[in-house]
C-alpha cells in the first residue's frame, strides 16, 4: 500500500501553504531545511518541525525532507481531543521513538513493503507521542498572528484574526489602516508569500473545519458564523480549495485526507533516499544502544572547572578544618574557592586562625581562592589587615616564599564600583602583591548589554584573569526569554548569554557562571535537579561548551534561589557531592564527549559515563514509560577485545542520594553529630561491583535504569591493576 499522507520532497523551494484539519511534521533527511513559519525563519537540521492546524509555512531551502500530514481523525480515533490544542516539538520527550517510527514508515513506503497494519502501527506511535507529549492548550500558546511584525502587516493580520465572523475585503482593511488596496495587496504577498484573498479564505475555511466535523451546526450556520455571503458561496470556496464539498468532506476517512505539496517536477533519487533513511535508522539504533570504544579518538580534556561558593565564616572554617572535605581539592588545580563573605567577618577570622588555620591550609593544599570586593574600604582592609597576616605567616616560615601566595585572587563587581575605580584598586593591590590575580563580576553588563560594548576596550586593556556572571543577579535566569519558558523549561540554556559574550568579543576569556540553579524539573514540581544524576552530568557538559567553569555552593543556602550544592545544611552529601570526585577525575584524562555518554582515557583505565537519555531529553522523572533499555559496550580495535576487570558504579535516587537514605524533614528535625554524619556518609554511596568481562567473546551488556548514571571503569593496564583494584575497593568500602 501507499502512505497517502507521506511525501518526500527534494525541490529547493516550495510556495506558501496552509495546514488544515491536522498537523504537518517536517523532518530533514539531507542537510538542513529552512522554513518561513508564518513570518519567522526557522532552520531545522537534527530535529523536526510541527506546523499546526491553520498555520501557514513556506519552504525556502531544502535538499531532501519528509513531510508527514496527520489529520485530526488520527487523534480522535485514539481518543485525543485535537482542535483545543497546538503542538510543539520542543516538548517531545520520546524523540528517538518518534524518529524511528517516522523513518520506518518512510522506509517501508519506499521499499513497497508497507501494509495496512504497519501503516497504522507507525502512525499510532507518532500520534500517541505527539498527543501526550507535545500538546499545549491554545489558550496558553501564542497564535501566529499574535506576533509583532514590521510595517503595518501585524495590524492587518490582527484585524483579520479577530473579525473572522465578518466579510473581510481589501477595501475594509484599507479603510481601517489607511493604506491603499494595492499597497496592502503587495505588502501582504511580499511578507507572507500568499495573496490577501487566499489568506483570508483559507483561514476562514480551515477554522470552520472543526465545527463542520463536529456535526452540531448545519452548513448554513457555519457559513454565517464565518462571514460568508451564503452557504452556496461557502460550499463553492470549500470545494475550490479542498476538492470536496463540505458534505463530502464530512464523509472522508483519515486515509482519504492528504496534504498536496509535491509538484510534477519534484524528482526523487529513490536509491539515495533509501540509503539516507537506512543510515539514519542505523545511527539511531547505535546512538541509543551501542558504545564503540575508540581510544584513538580521545582528545585533551578541557573539563569541569569548579567554583566552590562560600557564604559564611562557618562554611569557611569547616572547609579547611574538616578532613572529610579534602577530596574537593585532591588531584586537580581547576577548583576555585570563591569567598562571598563580608570583609568584616573575615577580618576577625584571620586574627584568630593564623597559626594553624586558613593560611596554612591555602599554602599546603595549594587552594586557589578568590575574595569578593565591593568597596574601596574593603580593599584597604585586605591590604592593611588580612594580607598583613599572610605576610607575617610567610615571614615566620623561611621555607615558604612570597610566591607561595600566587593562588589568591580578588574579584571586583561592576555594579558596585566603576571600572576606573577598580583599576586604581588593582594598582594599589599590586604594590603589595606581585603575583595576585584579578577577576570581575560583569553580570551588570549582561542586564544592560547596550553599556557592554562601550566598556569592551577598557576590559581588554586591564586584562582580568576571570570574568564572573552571577546567575542570581541576572534579570532573568540565564537571560531566558519569557515565551521560551512557556514551551519548555530547559534546565540549562546558555544561548542568550553566549550571544552577548560573542558580541563583546570577549569569548576567549575565562568566563565563570556562578550560582548554577538547582531548579525543579519540568512536570514535576517536587523533584529537584540535584536529585537527577543524568541531568547533573548533562549540565556540566553543556556548561563546558560555554564557560571555563561553573559555581556551586559548598552548603545548601536557605533562600529562594537555590544553587547546586555539595552538602545540605546538616552536613550530608548530596548526589552532586557523591558524583563530584568522578566528575573532577575527568580533568586529568583525555576525553571524548557523545550525546548521552562520555569516554575518559586514563593511562591505566578507560572510564565510560552513561546517563539516562530519557531524563536528559524530557527533563522529567514522572510519568515515564517503564522499559528495559540495555547498553552494549565493546572496543573498535579487535586487538583490544580481551578479558578486563570492570569496576561498575550506579548513581541514582536510591544509591548515593541522602534524600532517599534520610528524608529531609527528619534530617532537619535532629542535630547530627560528626560521627553520625560520617557513618551515614560511608553507607550513602553509589552501588558498586567488580567483575571480569571477556570482550572477545561478547559485548558488555548492562541495563540502563531510569534516572541513573552508570560509571564503568575498564582496567586496561595489567601492571597497575592490582594497585588500583585494592585502592578503589578500599575507597568504595
C-alpha positions in Angstrom: 0.0 0.0 0.0 1.0 3.7 -0.3 1.1 6.1 2.5 -1.1 8.9 1.2 -0.1 11.3 3.9 3.7 10.9 3.4 5.7 13.0 1.0 9.5 13.0 0.3 10.3 16.4 -1.1 13.5 17.2 -2.9 12.9 20.6 -4.5 14.8 23.6 -3.2 11.7 25.8 -2.6 8.0 25.4 -2.2 5.3 28.0 -2.1 3.3 29.1 0.9 0.7 26.6 2.1 -1.8 26.5 4.9 -2.2 23.3 7.0 -5.9 22.4 7.6 -7.6 19.8 9.7 -4.4 18.4 11.1 -0.7 19.0 11.6 2.3 18.7 9.4 5.6 17.1 10.5 8.7 18.3 8.6 11.8 16.1 9.1 15.0 16.9 7.1 16.8 13.8 5.7 19.7 15.6 4.0 21.3 18.8 5.3 19.1 21.4 7.0 15.7 22.7 5.8 14.9 26.4 6.1 11.2 27.2 6.7 9.4 30.5 6.9 6.9 29.6 9.6 4.4 32.4 9.0 6.8 35.3 9.4 9.6 33.7 11.3 12.5 31.9 9.6 13.3 28.6 11.2 16.2 26.3 10.4 15.8 22.6 11.2 18.6 20.0 11.0 18.8 17.4 13.7 15.2 17.8 14.8 11.8 18.2 13.2 9.2 21.0 12.9 5.5 20.8 13.6 3.3 23.1 11.6 0.0 23.3 13.4 -3.6 23.4 12.2 -4.5 26.7 10.4 -0.8 27.8 10.3 0.9 28.8 7.1 4.5 28.0 6.1 6.9 28.3 3.1 9.9 26.1 2.4 12.8 28.4 1.4 15.8 26.0 1.4 15.7 22.2 1.2 17.7 19.2 0.0 15.6 16.3 1.0 12.9 16.1 3.7 10.0 14.0 4.9 6.6 15.6 5.1 4.0 13.7 7.1 0.5 15.1 7.3 -1.6 13.8 10.2 -5.3 14.6 10.0 -7.4 15.3 13.1 -9.1 11.9 12.5 -6.0 10.0 13.7 -6.1 11.9 17.0 -9.9 11.4 17.5 -9.6 7.7 16.7 -7.1 7.3 19.5 -9.3 9.2 21.9 -7.5 12.5 21.9 -9.0 16.0 21.5 -7.4 17.8 18.7 -8.7 21.3 17.9 -8.3 22.5 21.5 -4.5 22.2 21.3 -1.5 23.2 19.4 1.7 21.1 19.3 5.4 21.9 19.6 8.5 19.6 19.0 10.2 21.4 21.9 8.2 19.4 24.4 8.7 16.0 22.8 10.3 13.6 25.3 10.4 10.4 23.2 12.1 12.0 20.1 14.1 8.8 19.4 10.9 6.7 19.3 9.2 9.2 17.1 12.2 9.4 14.7 12.3 5.6 14.5 8.6 5.3 13.7 8.8 8.1 11.1 11.8 6.7 9.3 10.4 3.1 9.3 7.2 4.4 7.8 9.2 6.1 5.0 11.4 3.0 4.6 8.5 0.6 4.1 6.9 3.2 1.8 9.9 3.3 -0.4 10.5 -0.4 -0.3 6.8 -1.0 -1.2 6.5 -3.3 1.9 4.0 -1.1 3.7 1.0 -3.0 4.8 -2.2 -1.5 6.3 -1.2 -3.0 9.7 2.3 -1.5 9.6 1.0 1.8 8.4 -1.4 2.2 11.3 1.2 0.9 13.8 3.7 3.6 12.9 1.1 6.3 12.6 -0.4 5.4 16.0 3.0 5.5 17.6 3.6 9.0 16.2 0.2 10.3 17.1 0.4 8.9 20.7 3.8 10.7 21.3 2.6 14.0 19.9 -0.8 13.9 21.6 0.7 13.1 25.0 4.0 15.0 25.0 3.7 17.9 22.6 0.3 19.4 23.2 -0.2 22.9 24.6 -3.7 24.4 25.2 -4.4 27.1 22.6 -5.2 29.5 25.4 -1.5 29.3 26.6 0.2 29.4 23.3 0.5 32.4 21.1 -1.1 32.1 17.7 0.9 33.1 14.6 -1.0 36.4 14.3 -0.2 37.4 17.8 3.5 38.1 16.9 4.8 41.6 16.3 5.7 42.3 12.7 7.3 45.1 10.8 5.3 47.7 8.9 1.6 47.6 9.1 1.3 43.8 8.4 0.8 42.9 12.1 -2.1 45.3 12.5 -3.8 43.9 9.4 -3.4 40.3 10.5 -4.7 41.0 14.0 -7.7 42.6 12.4 -8.3 39.6 10.2 -7.9 37.2 13.0 -10.4 39.0 15.3 -13.0 39.5 12.6 -13.3 36.1 11.0 -17.1 36.2 11.5 -17.3 39.2 9.2 -16.9 39.7 5.5 -13.2 40.7 5.0 -12.2 42.7 1.9 -9.2 44.7 0.9 -11.4 47.8 0.9 -12.4 47.2 4.5 -8.9 46.7 5.6 -7.6 49.7 3.6 -10.2 51.9 5.4 -9.1 50.5 8.7 -5.4 51.0 8.4 -5.5 54.0 6.0 -3.4 52.3 3.2 -4.3 51.8 -0.4 -5.7 48.4 -1.5 -2.8 47.9 -3.9 -0.3 48.6 -1.2 -1.9 46.2 1.2 -2.0 43.5 -1.5 1.6 43.8 -2.5 2.8 44.1 1.2 0.8 41.0 2.1 2.3 39.0 -0.7 5.8 40.2 -0.2 5.6 39.4 3.5 3.7 36.1 3.6 4.0 34.7 0.0 0.2 34.5 -0.2 -2.4 36.7 -1.7 -4.7 38.5 0.8 -7.9 36.9 -0.6 -6.2 33.4 -0.4 -5.0 34.1 3.1 -8.5 35.1 4.3 -10.4 32.4 2.5 -8.1 29.6 3.6 -8.1 30.8 7.2 -11.9 31.0 7.4 -12.3 27.6 5.8 -9.7 25.9 7.9 -11.1 27.3 11.1 -14.6 26.1 10.1 -13.5 22.5 9.7 -13.7 21.9 13.5 -17.4 22.8 13.7 -18.0 21.1 10.4 -16.7 17.7 11.6 -18.3 18.2 15.0 -21.7 18.0 13.2 -23.7 20.1 15.6 -24.0 23.0 13.2 -25.6 23.0 9.8 -23.5 24.1 6.8 -25.7 27.2 6.6 -25.0 28.0 10.2 -21.2 27.5 9.7 -21.4 29.8 6.7 -23.0 32.5 8.7 -20.6 32.1 11.6 -17.6 32.8 9.4 -18.9 35.7 7.4 -19.6 34.0 4.1 -22.4 35.6 2.0 -24.3 32.3 1.7 -24.0 28.6 2.2 -23.6 28.2 -1.5 -20.6 30.6 -1.5 -19.1 28.7 1.4 -19.5 25.4 -0.3 -18.1 26.7 -3.6 -15.0 28.1 -1.9 -14.6 24.9 0.2 -14.6 22.7 -2.9 -12.3 25.1 -4.7 -9.6 24.8 -2.1 -10.1 21.3 -0.8 -11.5 19.4 -3.7 -14.6 18.3 -1.8 -17.9 19.9 -0.8 -18.4 20.4 2.9 -20.9 17.5 2.9 -18.5 15.2 1.1 -15.6 16.2 3.4 -17.6 15.1 6.4 -17.6 11.5 5.0 -13.9 11.3 4.4 -11.8 8.9 6.4 -8.4 9.5 7.9 -6.7 7.8 5.0 -8.6 9.9 2.4 -7.1 13.2 3.7 -3.8 14.3 2.2 -1.6 17.4 2.0 -0.8 18.3 -1.6 2.7 19.9 -2.0 4.7 17.7 -4.3 4.8 19.0 -7.9 5.3 17.1 -11.2 8.9 18.3 -11.5 9.7 17.1 -7.9 12.2 14.4 -8.8 13.4 11.8 -6.3 16.5 9.7 -6.3 14.9 6.7 -4.6 18.2 4.8 -4.2 19.8 7.8 -2.4 16.7 8.3 -0.3 16.7 4.7 0.8 20.4 4.8 1.7 19.9 8.0 3.8 16.9 6.6 5.6 18.8 3.3 6.3 21.8 5.2 7.7 19.6 7.3 9.9 17.9 4.3 11.3 21.2 2.6 11.9 22.6 5.7 13.6 19.5 6.0 15.7 19.9 2.4 16.9 23.6 2.8 17.6 23.1 6.1 19.4 20.6 4.6 21.8 22.2 1.3 22.5 25.8 0.7 21.4 29.0 2.3 22.6 32.0 1.6 20.4 35.3 2.5 22.2 37.9 4.1 20.0 40.9 5.3 22.1 42.4 6.9 19.1 39.5 9.5 19.1 40.4 10.8 22.5 41.3 14.5 22.9 42.9 16.6 25.6 40.4 17.4 28.3 39.0 20.8 28.9 36.8 19.7 31.6 34.7 20.9 34.5 36.5 23.7 36.3 34.5 24.2 39.5 33.9 27.3 41.7 33.1 26.4 45.3 31.0 29.2 46.7 31.4 30.0 50.4 28.8 32.2 52.0 29.6 32.1 55.8 32.5 32.1 58.1 31.3 28.7 59.5 31.5 27.2 56.0 34.9 28.8 55.5 36.3 27.3 58.7 34.7 23.9 58.0 36.2 23.8 54.6 39.8 24.0 55.8 39.3 22.2 59.2 37.2 19.2 58.1 39.4 16.4 56.7 36.4 14.7 55.1 36.2 17.7 52.6 39.8 17.4 51.4 38.5 15.3 48.4 37.3 18.6 46.9 40.8 19.7 46.1 42.6 16.4 45.5 44.2 15.9 42.2 43.1 19.0 40.4 44.1 22.6 40.0 40.7 23.5 38.5 39.0 24.2 41.8 38.5 27.8 42.8 37.1 28.7 46.2 35.1 31.9 45.9 34.7 33.6 49.3 31.4 35.6 49.3 31.7 36.6 52.9 31.6 40.2 54.1 35.0 41.5 54.9 34.3 42.4 58.5 33.7 38.8 59.3 36.8 37.7 57.6 38.9 40.3 59.4 38.1 38.6 62.7 38.8 35.2 61.4 42.3 35.9 60.2 43.4 37.3 63.5 42.4 34.1 65.4 43.3 31.4 62.8 46.7 32.5 61.7 48.9 29.8 63.1 47.0 26.6 62.1 44.0 27.6 60.2 43.2 29.0 56.9 46.6 30.3 55.7 48.3 27.0 56.3 45.5 25.3 54.5 45.8 27.5 51.4 49.6 27.1 51.3 49.8 23.4 51.9 46.8 22.2 49.9 47.5 24.7 47.0 44.0 26.0 47.0 43.0 28.7 44.5 40.9 31.2 46.4 39.1 34.4 45.4 37.8 37.1 47.6 35.0 39.4 46.5 35.5 43.2 46.9 32.6 45.6 46.8 34.1 48.9 48.0 37.4 50.8 48.4 37.2 50.3 52.2 37.2 46.5 51.7 40.4 46.9 49.6 42.1 48.7 52.5 41.0 46.0 55.0 42.5 43.3 52.8 45.8 45.2 52.4 46.2 46.5 55.9 44.9 43.7 58.0 44.2 40.4 56.1 47.2 40.5 53.8 49.5 41.5 56.7 48.6 38.2 58.4 49.5 36.4 55.2 52.9 38.1 55.1 53.6 37.5 58.8 53.0 33.9 58.4 55.2 33.6 55.4 58.0 35.5 57.1 57.8 33.3 60.1 58.3 30.2 57.9 61.5 30.6 56.0 60.8 27.5 53.9 57.9 29.5 52.2 58.4 32.1 49.6 56.3 35.1 48.8 55.4 33.4 45.5 53.5 30.9 47.6 50.7 33.3 47.7 50.0 33.2 43.9 46.8 31.2 44.4 44.9 34.2 45.9 42.7 36.3 43.6 40.5 39.4 44.1 37.1 39.8 42.4 35.5 43.2 41.8 31.9 44.0 40.9 31.0 46.4 38.2 27.6 47.0 39.8 29.2 48.5 43.0 32.4 50.0 41.6 33.2 51.9 38.4 35.8 50.4 36.1 38.2 53.3 36.6 38.0 52.8 40.4 38.5 49.1 40.0 41.7 49.7 38.0 43.0 52.1 40.7 42.5 49.5 43.3 44.2 46.9 41.2 47.3 49.1 41.0 47.1 49.6 44.8 47.0 45.8 45.5 49.8 45.1 43.0 52.1 47.3 45.1 51.8 44.8 47.8 51.2 41.6 45.9 53.2 40.8 42.7 51.6 37.6 41.5 48.0 38.2 42.6 45.2 37.5 40.1 42.1 39.6 39.4 38.5 38.9 38.4 35.5 41.0 37.7 31.8 40.3 38.1 30.2 41.6 34.8 26.6 40.5 35.5 25.6 44.1 35.5 26.6 44.4 31.8 24.5 41.4 30.8 21.5 43.1 32.3 22.4 46.2 30.3 24.1 44.9 27.2 24.0 48.3 25.5 26.5 49.5 28.0 28.7 46.5 27.5 30.1 47.4 24.1 31.3 50.8 25.3 33.3 49.1 28.1 34.8 46.3 26.0 38.1 48.1 25.1 38.8 49.0 28.7 38.0 45.5 29.9 40.5 44.1 27.4 43.2 46.6 28.3 43.0 45.8 32.0 43.2 42.1 31.2 41.3 40.4 34.0 42.1 36.8 34.7 38.5 35.8 35.3 35.1 37.1 34.3 32.2 36.1 36.5 28.5 36.0 35.6 26.2 35.6 38.6 23.0 33.8 37.6 21.3 35.1 40.8 21.9 38.7 39.7 20.7 38.3 36.1 17.5 40.0 35.2 16.1 36.5 34.2 17.6 33.1 34.8 20.3 32.5 32.1 18.7 35.5 30.3 15.9 33.2 29.1 13.1 34.8 27.2 9.7 34.6 28.8 8.0 32.9 25.9 10.6 30.1 25.9 9.7 29.2 29.5 6.1 28.6 28.4 7.1 25.9 25.9 9.8 24.1 27.8 11.9 24.6 30.8 15.3 23.8 29.5 17.4 23.3 32.6 20.5 24.9 31.1 20.1 27.2 28.2 23.1 29.4 27.6 22.4 30.7 24.1 21.5 34.3 25.1 24.4 34.6 27.4 26.8 33.2 24.8 25.4 35.7 22.2 26.3 38.7 24.4 29.7 37.2 25.1 30.3 36.8 21.4 29.2 40.3 20.6 31.6 41.7 23.1 34.4 39.8 21.6 35.5 38.6 25.0 34.6 35.0 24.4 38.2 33.8 24.7 38.4 35.0 28.3 37.9 32.8 31.3 34.1 33.1 32.0 32.7 31.5 35.1 28.9 31.1 35.6 28.2 31.5 39.3 25.1 30.2 41.2 24.0 27.5 38.8 20.4 26.9 39.6 19.0 23.8 41.3 15.6 24.4 39.8 12.7 22.0 39.7 12.1 19.6 36.8 9.5 20.0 34.1 6.2 18.4 35.0 7.5 17.6 38.5 7.4 20.4 41.0 8.8 18.3 43.7 11.9 16.8 42.0 15.0 19.0 42.2 17.7 18.9 39.6 20.3 17.8 42.2 18.3 14.5 42.6 18.9 13.6 38.9 22.4 12.3 38.2 21.9 12.3 34.3 20.8 16.0 34.4 23.8 16.9 36.6 26.1 15.2 34.1 24.3 17.0 31.2 24.6 20.3 33.0 28.4 20.1 33.3 28.7 19.0 29.7 26.5 22.0 28.4 28.3 24.5 30.7 31.7 23.3 29.5 30.8 24.4 25.9 30.2 27.9 27.1 32.1 28.6 30.2 35.5 27.9 31.8 33.8 26.8 34.9 30.6 26.9 37.0 29.8 27.9 40.5 28.2 25.6 43.1 27.6 26.1 46.8 29.6 24.2 49.3 26.5 24.1 51.6 22.8 24.5 50.6 21.6 28.0 51.2 18.2 28.8 52.6 17.0 31.3 50.1 14.6 31.4 47.2 17.2 31.0 44.5 18.9 27.7 45.3 22.2 26.9 43.6 23.5 23.4 43.2 25.4 22.3 46.3 27.7 19.6 47.7 26.3 19.4 51.2 22.9 20.0 52.8 22.5 22.3 55.9 23.2 19.3 58.2 26.4 18.3 56.5 25.2 15.3 54.5 26.5 14.9 50.9 24.1 15.5 48.0 24.2 13.4 44.9 26.4 16.1 43.4 28.7 15.7 46.4 28.9 11.9 45.7 29.5 12.3 42.0 31.9 15.3 42.3 35.1 13.2 42.6 34.3 11.3 39.4 33.5 14.5 37.6 36.8 16.1 38.6 38.6 12.9 37.7 37.9 13.6 34.1 40.0 16.8 34.2 43.1 14.6 34.3 42.1 12.5 31.3 41.8 12.5 27.6 38.0 12.9 27.0 35.6 12.3 24.1 32.0 13.5 24.5 29.0 11.9 22.8 25.3 12.7 23.0 24.5 10.7 26.0 27.8 9.3 27.3 31.4 10.3 27.9 34.6 8.3 27.5 37.7 9.2 29.5 41.0 7.6 28.8 43.5 7.3 31.7 46.9 5.6 31.4 45.5 2.6 33.3 41.8 2.5 32.5 39.0 3.7 30.3 36.0 5.2 32.1 32.6 5.4 30.5 30.0 7.8 32.0 26.5 6.8 30.7 23.5 8.9 31.6 19.9 8.0 31.1 19.0 9.9 27.9 15.3 9.6 28.6 15.7 12.1 31.5 18.0 14.4 29.6 15.6 14.6 26.7 12.4 15.1 28.8 13.7 16.8 31.9 11.1 14.8 33.7 11.2 12.0 36.2 7.5 11.3 36.4 5.0 9.7 34.1 7.8 7.8 32.3 7.3 4.6 30.5 8.9 1.7 32.3 11.1 -0.1 29.8 14.1 -2.2 29.9 16.8 -0.4 28.0 20.2 -2.1 27.5 23.5 -0.6 26.5 26.2 -2.6 24.7 29.9 -1.8 25.0 32.9 -3.1 23.1 36.2 -2.0 21.6 36.5 -0.9 18.0 40.1 -2.3 17.8 39.8 -6.1 17.6 43.2 -6.4 19.3 41.8 -4.8 22.4 38.9 -7.2 22.7 40.1 -9.4 25.6 39.5 -10.0 29.3 39.5 -7.0 31.6 38.5 -6.3 35.2 35.5 -4.0 35.4 34.5 -1.6 38.2 30.9 -0.7 37.9 29.1 2.1 39.8 25.4 3.2 39.6 24.3 6.6 41.0 20.6 7.1 41.3 17.8 8.3 43.5 18.4 5.2 45.6 22.2 4.9 45.6 24.1 8.0 46.6 21.1 10.1 47.4 20.8 11.3 51.0 17.1 12.2 50.5 16.4 8.5 49.9 18.5 7.4 52.9 17.1 10.0 55.4 14.2 12.2 54.4 14.8 15.9 54.6 12.2 16.6 57.3 13.9 14.0 59.5 17.4 15.5 58.9 16.2 18.9 59.8 14.4 17.7 63.0 17.6 16.5 64.7 21.1 17.6 65.4 23.5 15.2 63.9 27.0 14.6 65.3 30.0 14.4 63.0 30.3 10.8 63.9 26.8 10.1 62.8 27.2 12.1 59.6 30.5 10.2 58.8 28.9 6.8 59.4 25.9 7.6 57.2 28.1 9.1 54.5 30.0 5.8 54.4 26.8 4.0 53.5 25.3 6.6 51.2 27.4 5.6 48.2 26.8 4.6 44.6 26.0 0.9 44.1 29.3 -0.8 43.4 30.5 -4.1 41.9 33.7 -5.7 40.5 33.7 -8.4 37.8 35.7 -9.7 34.8 34.4 -9.5 31.3 35.8 -11.2 28.1 35.2 -8.7 25.3 36.5 -11.2 22.7 33.6 -13.4 23.5 30.7 -10.9 23.6 30.0 -7.2 24.2 29.5 -5.9 27.7 25.7 -5.6 28.1 24.3 -3.5 31.0 20.7 -2.5 32.0 20.3 1.3 31.8 18.0 2.1 34.8 15.8 5.2 34.7 17.2 8.5 36.1 20.6 7.0 36.7 24.3 7.5 35.8 26.4 4.4 35.2 30.1 4.7 35.5 32.1 1.8 34.0 35.9 1.6 34.7 37.7 -0.9 32.3 41.2 -1.5 33.6 43.4 -2.0 30.6 46.9 -1.8 32.2 47.7 -5.2 33.9 50.7 -3.7 35.6 48.6 -1.3 37.6 45.5 -3.3 38.1 46.3 -4.9 41.4 47.2 -1.5 42.9 44.2 0.3 41.6 41.8 -2.6 42.4 43.0 -2.5 46.0 42.8 1.3 46.2 39.3 1.5 44.7 37.9 -1.3 46.8 39.1 0.2 50.0 37.7 3.6 48.9 34.3 2.0 48.0 34.1 0.1 51.3 
